[in-house]
PDB file of C-alpha atoms in Angstrom:
ATOM      1  CA  MET J 609     -15.835 -10.574 -15.567  1.00 89.00           C
ATOM      2  CA  ILE J 610     -13.371  -8.739 -13.321  1.00 97.00           C
ATOM      3  CA  ARG J 611      -9.769  -9.436 -13.920  1.00 98.00           C
ATOM      4  CA  PHE J 612      -8.227 -10.139 -10.533  1.00 99.00           C
ATOM      5  CA  GLY J 613      -4.524  -9.674  -9.835  1.00 99.00           C
ATOM      6  CA  TYR J 614      -2.116 -10.101  -6.895  1.00 98.00           C
ATOM      7  CA  GLY J 615       0.555  -7.617  -5.656  1.00 98.00           C
ATOM      8  CA  THR J 616       4.057  -9.065  -5.527  1.00 98.00           C
ATOM      9  CA  ASN J 617       4.815  -6.918  -2.416  1.00 98.00           C
ATOM     10  CA  GLY J 618       2.663  -9.607  -0.682  1.00 98.00           C
ATOM     11  CA  PHE J 619       5.307 -12.293  -1.955  1.00 98.00           C
ATOM     12  CA  ALA J 620       8.363 -10.458  -0.426  1.00 97.00           C
ATOM     13  CA  ASN J 621       9.793 -13.832   0.694  1.00 98.00           C
ATOM     14  CA  HIS J 622       9.665 -15.364  -2.853  1.00 98.00           C
ATOM     15  CA  ARG J 623      11.808 -14.997  -5.896  1.00 98.00           C
ATOM     16  CA  LEU J 624       9.944 -12.839  -8.500  1.00 98.00           C
ATOM     17  CA  SER J 625       9.832 -15.900 -10.975  1.00 98.00           C
ATOM     18  CA  ASP J 626       8.349 -18.056  -8.203  1.00 98.00           C
ATOM     19  CA  ALA J 627       5.890 -15.455  -7.071  1.00 98.00           C
ATOM     20  CA  LEU J 628       4.648 -15.130 -10.729  1.00 98.00           C
ATOM     21  CA  ASP J 629       4.160 -18.841 -11.054  1.00 98.00           C
ATOM     22  CA  VAL J 630       2.095 -19.009  -7.820  1.00 98.00           C
ATOM     23  CA  ILE J 631      -0.071 -16.111  -9.010  1.00 98.00           C
ATOM     24  CA  ALA J 632      -0.584 -17.657 -12.395  1.00 98.00           C
ATOM     25  CA  ASP J 633      -1.156 -21.225 -10.918  1.00 98.00           C
ATOM     26  CA  LEU J 634      -3.741 -19.888  -8.602  1.00 98.00           C
ATOM     27  CA  GLY J 635      -5.912 -18.506 -11.486  1.00 98.00           C
ATOM     28  CA  TYR J 636      -5.060 -14.782 -11.194  1.00 98.00           C
ATOM     29  CA  ALA J 637      -5.212 -12.658 -14.337  1.00 98.00           C
ATOM     30  CA  GLY J 638      -2.214 -10.479 -13.603  1.00 98.00           C
ATOM     31  CA  ALA J 639       0.365  -9.108 -11.132  1.00 99.00           C
ATOM     32  CA  ALA J 640       0.796  -5.786  -9.586  1.00 99.00           C
ATOM     33  CA  LEU J 641       4.689  -5.697  -9.775  1.00 99.00           C
ATOM     34  CA  THR J 642       6.415  -3.525  -7.124  1.00 98.00           C
ATOM     35  CA  LEU J 643       9.926  -2.747  -8.240  1.00 98.00           C
ATOM     36  CA  ASP J 644      12.236  -3.569  -5.415  1.00 98.00           C
ATOM     37  CA  HIS J 645      15.812  -4.739  -4.671  1.00 97.00           C
ATOM     38  CA  HIS J 646      14.729  -8.336  -4.921  1.00 96.00           C
ATOM     39  CA  HIS J 647      11.858  -7.922  -7.523  1.00 98.00           C
ATOM     40  CA  LEU J 648      13.195  -6.543 -10.728  1.00 98.00           C
ATOM     41  CA  ASP J 649      15.665  -3.920  -9.156  1.00 98.00           C
ATOM     42  CA  PRO J 650      15.530  -0.942 -11.391  1.00 98.00           C
ATOM     43  CA  TYR J 651      19.197  -0.113 -10.468  1.00 98.00           C
ATOM     44  CA  ALA J 652      20.606  -3.673 -11.229  1.00 97.00           C
ATOM     45  CA  ASP J 653      23.316  -4.324 -13.759  1.00 97.00           C
ATOM     46  CA  GLY J 654      21.965  -5.646 -17.019  1.00 97.00           C
ATOM     47  CA  LEU J 655      18.513  -4.216 -16.265  1.00 98.00           C
ATOM     48  CA  ALA J 656      17.334  -4.308 -19.971  1.00 97.00           C
ATOM     49  CA  ARG J 657      18.051  -8.114 -19.880  1.00 98.00           C
ATOM     50  CA  HIS J 658      16.261  -8.665 -16.655  1.00 98.00           C
ATOM     51  CA  VAL J 659      13.112  -6.646 -17.845  1.00 98.00           C
ATOM     52  CA  ALA J 660      13.184  -8.652 -21.131  1.00 98.00           C
ATOM     53  CA  ALA J 661      13.237 -11.907 -19.140  1.00 98.00           C
ATOM     54  CA  VAL J 662      10.313 -10.780 -16.908  1.00 98.00           C
ATOM     55  CA  ALA J 663       8.270  -9.662 -19.914  1.00 98.00           C
ATOM     56  CA  ASP J 664       8.884 -13.104 -21.475  1.00 98.00           C
ATOM     57  CA  ARG J 665       7.706 -14.770 -18.277  1.00 98.00           C
ATOM     58  CA  LEU J 666       4.644 -12.691 -17.958  1.00 98.00           C
ATOM     59  CA  ARG J 667       3.752 -13.507 -21.490  1.00 98.00           C
ATOM     60  CA  ALA J 668       4.373 -17.323 -21.040  1.00 98.00           C
ATOM     61  CA  LEU J 669       2.160 -17.373 -17.902  1.00 98.00           C
ATOM     62  CA  GLY J 670      -0.594 -15.150 -19.494  1.00 98.00           C
ATOM     63  CA  LEU J 671      -0.231 -12.501 -16.848  1.00 98.00           C
ATOM     64  CA  ALA J 672      -1.137  -8.833 -17.384  1.00 98.00           C
ATOM     65  CA  VAL J 673       0.952  -6.408 -15.275  1.00 98.00           C
ATOM     66  CA  VAL J 674       0.828  -3.057 -13.715  1.00 98.00           C
ATOM     67  CA  VAL J 675       3.917  -1.470 -12.049  1.00 99.00           C
ATOM     68  CA  GLU J 676       3.832  -0.311  -8.561  1.00 98.00           C
ATOM     69  CA  THR J 677       6.516   1.919  -7.004  1.00 98.00           C
ATOM     70  CA  GLY J 678       5.886   1.756  -3.227  1.00 98.00           C
ATOM     71  CA  ALA J 679       8.960  -0.207  -2.240  1.00 98.00           C
ATOM     72  CA  ARG J 680       9.959   0.600   1.366  1.00 97.00           C
ATOM     73  CA  PHE J 681      13.703   0.809   1.230  1.00 98.00           C
ATOM     74  CA  LEU J 682      14.607   0.730  -2.326  1.00 98.00           C
ATOM     75  CA  LEU J 683      16.122   4.298  -2.592  1.00 98.00           C
ATOM     76  CA  ASP J 684      17.352   4.720   0.963  1.00 98.00           C
ATOM     77  CA  PRO J 685      18.051   1.832   3.330  1.00 97.00           C
ATOM     78  CA  ARG J 686      17.382   3.978   6.465  1.00 97.00           C
ATOM     79  CA  ARG J 687      14.322   6.075   5.634  1.00 97.00           C
ATOM     80  CA  LYS J 688      11.123   4.208   4.677  1.00 97.00           C
ATOM     81  CA  HIS J 689       9.653   5.335   1.204  1.00 97.00           C
ATOM     82  CA  ALA J 690      12.272   8.099   1.020  1.00 98.00           C
ATOM     83  CA  PRO J 691      13.013  10.170  -0.714  1.00 98.00           C
ATOM     84  CA  THR J 692       9.587  11.174  -1.941  1.00 98.00           C
ATOM     85  CA  LEU J 693       8.440  13.845  -4.468  1.00 98.00           C
ATOM     86  CA  LEU J 694       8.328  16.281  -1.519  1.00 98.00           C
ATOM     87  CA  ASP J 695      11.882  15.818   0.029  1.00 98.00           C
ATOM     88  CA  ASP J 696      14.834  17.995  -0.567  1.00 98.00           C
ATOM     89  CA  ASP J 697      16.486  15.173  -2.458  1.00 98.00           C
ATOM     90  CA  ARG J 698      13.367  14.429  -4.504  1.00 98.00           C
ATOM     91  CA  ASP J 699      15.269  14.167  -7.810  1.00 98.00           C
ATOM     92  CA  THR J 700      16.153  10.645  -6.783  1.00 98.00           C
ATOM     93  CA  ARG J 701      12.385   9.777  -6.636  1.00 98.00           C
ATOM     94  CA  ILE J 702      11.756  11.513  -9.867  1.00 98.00           C
ATOM     95  CA  ASP J 703      14.592   9.437 -11.590  1.00 98.00           C
ATOM     96  CA  PHE J 704      13.111   6.299 -10.118  1.00 98.00           C
ATOM     97  CA  LEU J 705       9.593   7.090 -11.314  1.00 98.00           C
ATOM     98  CA  ARG J 706      10.930   7.786 -14.802  1.00 98.00           C
ATOM     99  CA  ARG J 707      12.748   4.609 -14.836  1.00 98.00           C
ATOM    100  CA  ALA J 708       9.537   2.794 -13.681  1.00 98.00           C
ATOM    101  CA  VAL J 709       7.802   4.222 -16.615  1.00 98.00           C
ATOM    102  CA  ALA J 710      10.475   3.050 -19.016  1.00 98.00           C
ATOM    103  CA  ILE J 711      10.253  -0.433 -17.536  1.00 98.00           C
ATOM    104  CA  GLY J 712       6.451  -0.353 -17.692  1.00 98.00           C
ATOM    105  CA  ALA J 713       6.576   0.340 -21.273  1.00 98.00           C
ATOM    106  CA  ASP J 714       8.949  -2.542 -21.912  1.00 98.00           C
ATOM    107  CA  LEU J 715       6.867  -4.944 -19.993  1.00 98.00           C
ATOM    108  CA  GLY J 716       3.607  -3.684 -21.732  1.00 98.00           C
ATOM    109  CA  ALA J 717       2.200  -2.663 -18.256  1.00 98.00           C
ATOM    110  CA  GLU J 718      -1.506  -1.364 -18.142  1.00 98.00           C
ATOM    111  CA  ALA J 719      -0.319   1.370 -15.781  1.00 98.00           C
ATOM    112  CA  VAL J 720       2.396   2.744 -13.535  1.00 98.00           C
ATOM    113  CA  SER J 721       1.289   3.873 -10.233  1.00 98.00           C
ATOM    114  CA  PHE J 722       2.728   6.129  -7.552  1.00 99.00           C
ATOM    115  CA  TRP J 723       1.894   8.586  -4.778  1.00 98.00           C
ATOM    116  CA  SER J 724       3.068  11.813  -3.231  1.00 98.00           C
ATOM    117  CA  GLY J 725       4.742  11.043  -0.022  1.00 98.00           C
ATOM    118  CA  VAL J 726       4.393  12.474   3.474  1.00 98.00           C
ATOM    119  CA  ARG J 727       5.158  16.116   3.761  1.00 98.00           C
ATOM    120  CA  PRO J 728       8.411  16.495   5.815  1.00 98.00           C
ATOM    121  CA  ALA J 729       8.018  18.681   8.821  1.00 98.00           C
ATOM    122  CA  HIS J 730      10.510  21.231   7.720  1.00 98.00           C
ATOM    123  CA  VAL J 731       8.909  21.783   4.228  1.00 98.00           C
ATOM    124  CA  ASP J 732       6.368  24.478   3.908  1.00 98.00           C
ATOM    125  CA  PRO J 733       3.008  23.226   2.716  1.00 98.00           C
ATOM    126  CA  ASP J 734       3.044  25.495  -0.336  1.00 98.00           C
ATOM    127  CA  LEU J 735       6.482  24.341  -1.248  1.00 98.00           C
ATOM    128  CA  ALA J 736       5.743  20.664  -0.813  1.00 98.00           C
ATOM    129  CA  TRP J 737       2.600  21.255  -3.296  1.00 98.00           C
ATOM    130  CA  ARG J 738       4.823  22.971  -5.854  1.00 98.00           C
ATOM    131  CA  ARG J 739       7.421  20.170  -5.630  1.00 98.00           C
ATOM    132  CA  LEU J 740       4.740  17.603  -6.026  1.00 98.00           C
ATOM    133  CA  VAL J 741       3.040  19.219  -9.155  1.00 98.00           C
ATOM    134  CA  ASP J 742       6.745  19.831 -10.713  1.00 98.00           C
ATOM    135  CA  GLY J 743       7.603  16.160 -10.030  1.00 98.00           C
ATOM    136  CA  CYS J 744       4.395  14.727 -11.465  1.00 98.00           C
ATOM    137  CA  ALA J 745       4.899  16.895 -14.581  1.00 98.00           C
ATOM    138  CA  ARG J 746       8.499  15.602 -14.978  1.00 98.00           C
ATOM    139  CA  VAL J 747       7.153  11.997 -14.869  1.00 98.00           C
ATOM    140  CA  LEU J 748       4.435  12.850 -17.480  1.00 98.00           C
ATOM    141  CA  GLU J 749       7.022  14.153 -19.827  1.00 98.00           C
ATOM    142  CA  VAL J 750       8.231  10.573 -20.362  1.00 98.00           C
ATOM    143  CA  ALA J 751       5.023   8.599 -19.941  1.00 98.00           C
ATOM    144  CA  ASP J 752       4.362   8.580 -23.845  1.00 94.00           C
ATOM    145  CA  GLY J 753       1.342   6.338 -23.822  1.00 94.00           C
ATOM    146  CA  VAL J 754       1.928   4.526 -20.539  1.00 97.00           C
ATOM    147  CA  PRO J 755      -1.094   5.426 -18.197  1.00 98.00           C
ATOM    148  CA  LEU J 756      -0.124   6.896 -14.904  1.00 98.00           C
ATOM    149  CA  GLY J 757      -2.166   6.145 -11.867  1.00 98.00           C
ATOM    150  CA  PHE J 758      -1.641   8.499  -9.011  1.00 99.00           C
ATOM    151  CA  GLU J 759      -2.663   6.953  -5.808  1.00 98.00           C
ATOM    152  CA  PRO J 760      -4.292   8.910  -2.922  1.00 98.00           C
ATOM    153  CA  GLU J 761      -2.676   7.475   0.253  1.00 98.00           C
ATOM    154  CA  PRO J 762      -3.942   7.957   3.900  1.00 98.00           C
ATOM    155  CA  GLY J 763      -1.366  10.290   5.867  1.00 97.00           C
ATOM    156  CA  MET J 764       0.273  11.535   2.661  1.00 98.00           C
ATOM    157  CA  LEU J 765       0.164  15.013   1.019  1.00 98.00           C
ATOM    158  CA  VAL J 766      -2.539  13.741  -1.324  1.00 98.00           C
ATOM    159  CA  GLU J 767      -4.759  11.372   0.638  1.00 98.00           C
ATOM    160  CA  THR J 768      -8.209  11.548  -0.848  1.00 98.00           C
ATOM    161  CA  ILE J 769      -9.926  11.694  -4.180  1.00 98.00           C
ATOM    162  CA  GLY J 770     -10.402  15.332  -3.674  1.00 98.00           C
ATOM    163  CA  GLY J 771      -6.653  15.786  -3.382  1.00 98.00           C
ATOM    164  CA  TRP J 772      -6.156  13.845  -6.615  1.00 98.00           C
ATOM    165  CA  ARG J 773      -8.578  16.148  -8.453  1.00 98.00           C
ATOM    166  CA  ALA J 774      -6.760  19.192  -7.189  1.00 98.00           C
ATOM    167  CA  LEU J 775      -3.496  17.801  -8.399  1.00 98.00           C
ATOM    168  CA  ARG J 776      -4.831  16.828 -11.723  1.00 98.00           C
ATOM    169  CA  ALA J 777      -6.221  20.278 -12.162  1.00 98.00           C
ATOM    170  CA  ALA J 778      -2.723  21.874 -11.268  1.00 98.00           C
ATOM    171  CA  LEU J 779      -1.250  19.746 -13.864  1.00 98.00           C
ATOM    172  CA  GLY J 780      -3.709  21.019 -16.582  1.00 98.00           C
ATOM    173  CA  ALA J 781      -5.892  17.821 -16.650  1.00 98.00           C
ATOM    174  CA  PRO J 782      -3.588  15.656 -18.854  1.00 97.00           C
ATOM    175  CA  ASP J 783      -5.146  12.689 -20.436  1.00 94.00           C
ATOM    176  CA  GLY J 784      -2.352  10.406 -19.190  1.00 95.00           C
ATOM    177  CA  PHE J 785      -2.794  11.272 -15.525  1.00 98.00           C
ATOM    178  CA  GLY J 786      -5.242   8.827 -14.154  1.00 98.00           C
ATOM    179  CA  ILE J 787      -6.066   7.604 -10.593  1.00 98.00           C
ATOM    180  CA  THR J 788      -5.136   4.308  -8.727  1.00 99.00           C
ATOM    181  CA  LEU J 789      -7.889   3.649  -6.426  1.00 98.00           C
ATOM    182  CA  ASP J 790      -7.258   1.528  -3.219  1.00 98.00           C
ATOM    183  CA  ILE J 791     -10.597   0.078  -2.262  1.00 98.00           C
ATOM    184  CA  GLY J 792      -9.427  -0.033   1.403  1.00 98.00           C
ATOM    185  CA  HIS J 793      -8.490   3.562   1.223  1.00 98.00           C
ATOM    186  CA  CYS J 794     -11.949   4.583   0.435  1.00 98.00           C
ATOM    187  CA  ARG J 795     -13.270   2.887   3.582  1.00 98.00           C
ATOM    188  CA  CYS J 796     -10.411   4.329   5.618  1.00 98.00           C
ATOM    189  CA  ASN J 797     -10.815   7.946   4.909  1.00 97.00           C
ATOM    190  CA  GLU J 798     -13.150   9.050   2.231  1.00 98.00           C
ATOM    191  CA  PRO J 799     -16.549  10.484   3.270  1.00 97.00           C
ATOM    192  CA  ASP J 800     -18.677   8.704   0.636  1.00 98.00           C
ATOM    193  CA  PRO J 801     -19.407   4.936   0.624  1.00 98.00           C
ATOM    194  CA  VAL J 802     -16.976   2.798  -1.239  1.00 98.00           C
ATOM    195  CA  PRO J 803     -19.177   2.105  -4.356  1.00 98.00           C
ATOM    196  CA  ALA J 804     -19.746   5.855  -4.601  1.00 98.00           C
ATOM    197  CA  CYS J 805     -16.002   6.624  -4.655  1.00 98.00           C
ATOM    198  CA  VAL J 806     -15.673   3.888  -7.557  1.00 98.00           C
ATOM    199  CA  ALA J 807     -18.376   5.641  -9.585  1.00 98.00           C
ATOM    200  CA  ALA J 808     -16.908   9.032  -8.935  1.00 98.00           C
ATOM    201  CA  VAL J 809     -13.615   8.473 -10.657  1.00 98.00           C
ATOM    202  CA  ALA J 810     -14.748   5.861 -13.219  1.00 98.00           C
ATOM    203  CA  ASP J 811     -13.747   8.153 -16.211  1.00 97.00           C
ATOM    204  CA  HIS J 812     -10.120   8.293 -14.902  1.00 98.00           C
ATOM    205  CA  LEU J 813      -9.511   4.950 -13.351  1.00 98.00           C
ATOM    206  CA  VAL J 814      -6.438   3.149 -14.664  1.00 98.00           C
ATOM    207  CA  ASN J 815      -5.555   0.976 -11.717  1.00 98.00           C
ATOM    208  CA  VAL J 816      -7.318  -0.705  -8.824  1.00 98.00           C
ATOM    209  CA  GLN J 817      -5.964  -2.248  -5.619  1.00 98.00           C
ATOM    210  CA  ILE J 818      -8.233  -4.237  -3.397  1.00 98.00           C
ATOM    211  CA  ASP J 819      -8.150  -5.149   0.335  1.00 98.00           C
ATOM    212  CA  ASP J 820     -10.199  -4.922   3.515  1.00 98.00           C
ATOM    213  CA  MET J 821     -10.064  -2.014   5.827  1.00 98.00           C
ATOM    214  CA  ARG J 822     -11.721  -0.232   8.773  1.00 98.00           C
ATOM    215  CA  ARG J 823     -12.808   3.325   8.889  1.00 98.00           C
ATOM    216  CA  GLY J 824      -9.961   5.603  10.286  1.00 98.00           C
ATOM    217  CA  THR J 825      -7.256   2.817  10.477  1.00 98.00           C
ATOM    218  CA  HIS J 826      -4.820   2.519   7.613  1.00 97.00           C
ATOM    219  CA  GLU J 827      -4.244  -1.185   7.832  1.00 98.00           C
ATOM    220  CA  HIS J 828      -4.500  -3.538   4.875  1.00 98.00           C
ATOM    221  CA  LEU J 829      -6.509  -6.558   5.964  1.00 98.00           C
ATOM    222  CA  GLU J 830      -7.540  -9.816   4.517  1.00 98.00           C
ATOM    223  CA  PHE J 831     -11.054  -9.898   3.181  1.00 98.00           C
ATOM    224  CA  GLY J 832     -13.650 -10.390   5.919  1.00 97.00           C
ATOM    225  CA  GLU J 833     -11.462  -8.871   8.508  1.00 98.00           C
ATOM    226  CA  GLY J 834     -12.536  -5.176   7.984  1.00 98.00           C
ATOM    227  CA  GLU J 835     -15.676  -3.323   7.330  1.00 98.00           C
ATOM    228  CA  ILE J 836     -16.109  -3.421   3.531  1.00 98.00           C
ATOM    229  CA  ASP J 837     -19.150  -5.105   1.844  1.00 98.00           C
ATOM    230  CA  PHE J 838     -17.634  -6.312  -1.255  1.00 98.00           C
ATOM    231  CA  PRO J 839     -20.420  -7.312  -3.684  1.00 98.00           C
ATOM    232  CA  PRO J 840     -21.652  -3.746  -4.151  1.00 98.00           C
ATOM    233  CA  VAL J 841     -18.050  -2.658  -4.752  1.00 98.00           C
ATOM    234  CA  LEU J 842     -17.358  -5.212  -7.297  1.00 98.00           C
ATOM    235  CA  ARG J 843     -20.768  -4.385  -8.932  1.00 98.00           C
ATOM    236  CA  ALA J 844     -19.750  -0.629  -8.998  1.00 98.00           C
ATOM    237  CA  LEU J 845     -16.460  -1.653 -10.697  1.00 98.00           C
ATOM    238  CA  ALA J 846     -18.290  -3.776 -13.298  1.00 97.00           C
ATOM    239  CA  ASP J 847     -20.819  -0.874 -14.007  1.00 97.00           C
ATOM    240  CA  SER J 848     -18.088   1.698 -14.351  1.00 96.00           C
ATOM    241  CA  GLY J 849     -16.674   0.169 -17.381  1.00 95.00           C
ATOM    242  CA  TYR J 850     -13.401  -0.447 -15.922  1.00 97.00           C
ATOM    243  CA  ARG J 851     -11.471  -3.278 -17.470  1.00 97.00           C
ATOM    244  CA  GLY J 852      -8.056  -3.101 -15.847  1.00 98.00           C
ATOM    245  CA  LEU J 853      -6.577  -5.213 -13.079  1.00 98.00           C
ATOM    246  CA  VAL J 854      -8.172  -5.304  -9.603  1.00 98.00           C
ATOM    247  CA  ALA J 855      -5.155  -6.447  -7.695  1.00 98.00           C
ATOM    248  CA  VAL J 856      -5.057  -7.613  -4.047  1.00 98.00           C
ATOM    249  CA  GLU J 857      -2.809  -5.457  -1.909  1.00 98.00           C
ATOM    250  CA  LEU J 858      -1.747  -7.316   1.190  1.00 98.00           C
ATOM    251  CA  PRO J 859       1.970  -6.068   1.681  1.00 96.00           C
ATOM    252  CA  ARG J 860       2.227  -7.514   5.181  1.00 95.00           C
ATOM    253  CA  HIS J 861       1.178 -11.002   4.568  1.00 97.00           C
ATOM    254  CA  SER J 862       4.284 -12.371   2.770  1.00 98.00           C
ATOM    255  CA  HIS J 863       4.792 -14.986   5.604  1.00 97.00           C
ATOM    256  CA  ALA J 864       1.903 -16.957   4.235  1.00 98.00           C
ATOM    257  CA  ALA J 865       1.574 -15.644   0.722  1.00 98.00           C
ATOM    258  CA  PRO J 866       0.470 -18.574  -1.317  1.00 98.00           C
ATOM    259  CA  ASP J 867      -2.327 -19.441   1.216  1.00 98.00           C
ATOM    260  CA  VAL J 868      -3.411 -15.770   1.609  1.00 98.00           C
ATOM    261  CA  ALA J 869      -3.481 -15.425  -2.291  1.00 98.00           C
ATOM    262  CA  ALA J 870      -5.610 -18.577  -2.622  1.00 98.00           C
ATOM    263  CA  ARG J 871      -8.067 -17.362   0.122  1.00 98.00           C
ATOM    264  CA  SER J 872      -8.324 -13.944  -1.460  1.00 98.00           C
ATOM    265  CA  LEU J 873      -9.134 -15.162  -5.008  1.00 98.00           C
ATOM    266  CA  ALA J 874     -11.810 -17.448  -3.658  1.00 98.00           C
ATOM    267  CA  PHE J 875     -13.281 -14.728  -1.595  1.00 98.00           C
ATOM    268  CA  LEU J 876     -13.356 -12.223  -4.492  1.00 98.00           C
ATOM    269  CA  ARG J 877     -14.878 -14.746  -6.908  1.00 98.00           C
ATOM    270  CA  GLN J 878     -17.601 -15.510  -4.367  1.00 98.00           C
ATOM    271  CA  ALA J 879     -18.247 -11.783  -3.914  1.00 98.00           C
ATOM    272  CA  GLU J 880     -18.418 -11.275  -7.705  1.00 98.00           C
ATOM    273  CA  ALA J 881     -20.943 -14.028  -8.029  1.00 97.00           C
ATOM    274  CA  GLN J 882     -23.089 -12.431  -5.249  1.00 97.00           C
ATOM    275  CA  ALA J 883     -22.799  -9.252  -7.173  1.00 97.00           C
ATOM    276  CA  LYS J 884     -24.175 -10.613 -10.255  1.00 95.00           C
ATOM    277  CA  ALA J 885     -26.936 -12.591  -8.431  1.00 94.00           C
ATOM    278  CA  LYS J 886     -28.113  -9.381  -6.807  1.00 89.00           C
ATOM    279  CA  ALA J 887     -28.000  -7.376  -9.842  1.00 85.00           C
ATOM    280  CA  GLY J 888     -30.593  -9.755 -11.459  1.00 77.00           C
ATOM    281  CA  ALA J 889     -31.025 -10.739 -15.007  1.00 43.00           C
ATOM    282  CA  GLY J 890     -32.379  -7.383 -16.211  1.00 47.00           C
ATOM    283  CA  ALA J 891     -30.421  -4.988 -14.105  1.00 49.00           C
ATOM    284  CA  GLY J 892     -27.451  -4.717 -16.542  1.00 46.00           C
ATOM    285  CA  ALA J 893     -29.173  -2.799 -19.233  1.00 45.00           C
ATOM    286  CA  GLY J 894     -29.429   0.573 -17.376  1.00 44.00           C
ATOM    287  CA  ALA J 895     -26.218   0.155 -15.595  1.00 40.00           C
ATOM    288  CA  GLY J 896     -24.081  -0.023 -18.746  1.00 40.00           C
ATOM    289  CA  ALA J 897     -25.269   3.350 -19.917  1.00 35.00           C
ATOM    290  CA  LYS J 898     -23.177   5.251 -17.435  1.00 35.00           C
ATOM    291  CA  ALA J 899     -19.928   3.122 -18.028  1.00 35.00           C
ATOM    292  CA  GLY J 900     -16.911   5.228 -18.039  1.00 35.00           C
ATOM    293  CA  ALA J 901     -14.104   5.162 -20.453  1.00 34.00           C
ATOM    294  CA  GLY J 902     -12.114   2.686 -18.114  1.00 35.00           C
ATOM    295  CA  THR J 903      -8.564   1.981 -18.795  1.00 33.00           C
ATOM    296  CA  LYS J 904      -6.562   1.002 -21.898  1.00 31.00           C
ATOM    297  CA  ALA J 905      -3.769  -1.519 -21.941  1.00 31.00           C
ATOM    298  CA  ALA J 906      -0.483   0.041 -22.549  1.00 32.00           C
ATOM    299  CA  ALA J 907      -0.123   1.304 -26.101  1.00 30.00           C
ATOM    300  CA  GLU J 908       1.720  -1.308 -28.432  1.00 30.00           C
ATOM    301  CA  GLY J 909       5.039  -0.301 -29.245  1.00 31.00           C
ATOM    302  CA  ALA J 910       5.217   2.365 -26.425  1.00 31.00           C
ATOM    303  CA  SER J 911       8.335   4.568 -27.427  1.00 29.00           C
ATOM    304  CA  VAL J 912       9.588   4.965 -23.773  1.00 30.00           C
ATOM    305  CA  ARG J 913      12.531   2.449 -23.724  1.00 31.00           C
ATOM    306  CA  LEU J 914      15.354   1.459 -21.432  1.00 38.00           C
ATOM    307  CA  GLU J 915      18.354   3.338 -22.268  1.00 37.00           C
ATOM    308  CA  GLY J 916      21.460   1.067 -22.089  1.00 35.00           C
ATOM    309  CA  GLU J 917      22.643  -0.446 -18.781  1.00 35.00           C
ATOM    310  CA  ALA J 918      21.355   0.692 -15.387  1.00 38.00           C
ATOM    311  CA  ARG J 919      23.106   3.503 -13.617  1.00 37.00           C
ATOM    312  CA  ALA J 920      24.529   3.041 -10.243  1.00 41.00           C
ATOM    313  CA  ARG J 921      22.220   2.866  -7.272  1.00 39.00           C
ATOM    314  CA  PRO J 922      21.491   6.325  -5.846  1.00 43.00           C
ATOM    315  CA  PRO J 923      23.542   6.824  -2.491  1.00 41.00           C
ATOM    316  CA  PRO J 924      21.517   6.886   0.610  1.00 38.00           C
TER     317      PRO J 924
END
């Protein structure tokens, strides 16, 4: 059975505690927690205490968690998603990602997810690539058992599975550097069918985001509003051996979050039932043979820990 989750960036108008309550009450298995100024701010005073409280709440609700790092204006109130790993002031992003790994360790997160960013016009492509490789290496230094899921993002320096493969190779193919696969992105800009994309990265899949999308348009849509046929996608995920969260990613739907989350889970459960029905009673035997390694939950007792109180928020 696939473990569905919901992204807290789709609950931007809720307190984090309330969002987690709704997600659990609806029947989701986990939450994709985007660190943000209103949802476990990594620069807040008393951060270790806040993280411990969220960890306790997740346990009480029976929710698994992955940590997402795509907050729009957390690091700079004037520049969306800035600075990235490609910017001149990229050290701020690296510090944030390293702190996200520490938070992930303390939460028992199954993965910490991040992306490259868009190449600034004044930054030479070769320099941007070197900065990206160096930045990822510096995040890997502190991962220590926390799986990292690098997400190909349309319009960014690394926007396809092929780009992720090149980056992983440049890093020396480390075991802890997996992939976050957004199902909608596969439809948006990958050349292969979505189920084939899932199968292609099965051995390195540590985090999955799910949403509907149309070819060539990077817009996260509710299920049924785009072009994706979901039963084959869910069948591919089941056959891949992936056991991590498959979290709904609808960051522009916070105005109706509880209703959207309820509709989303109902749709996904129906699609999963259709996938099982189409597979047939005897189809599973051959499919299981190619199952990949999937993802592991964060290692117990991960040694990456928060160090004291939070530092000051970085200047814009």
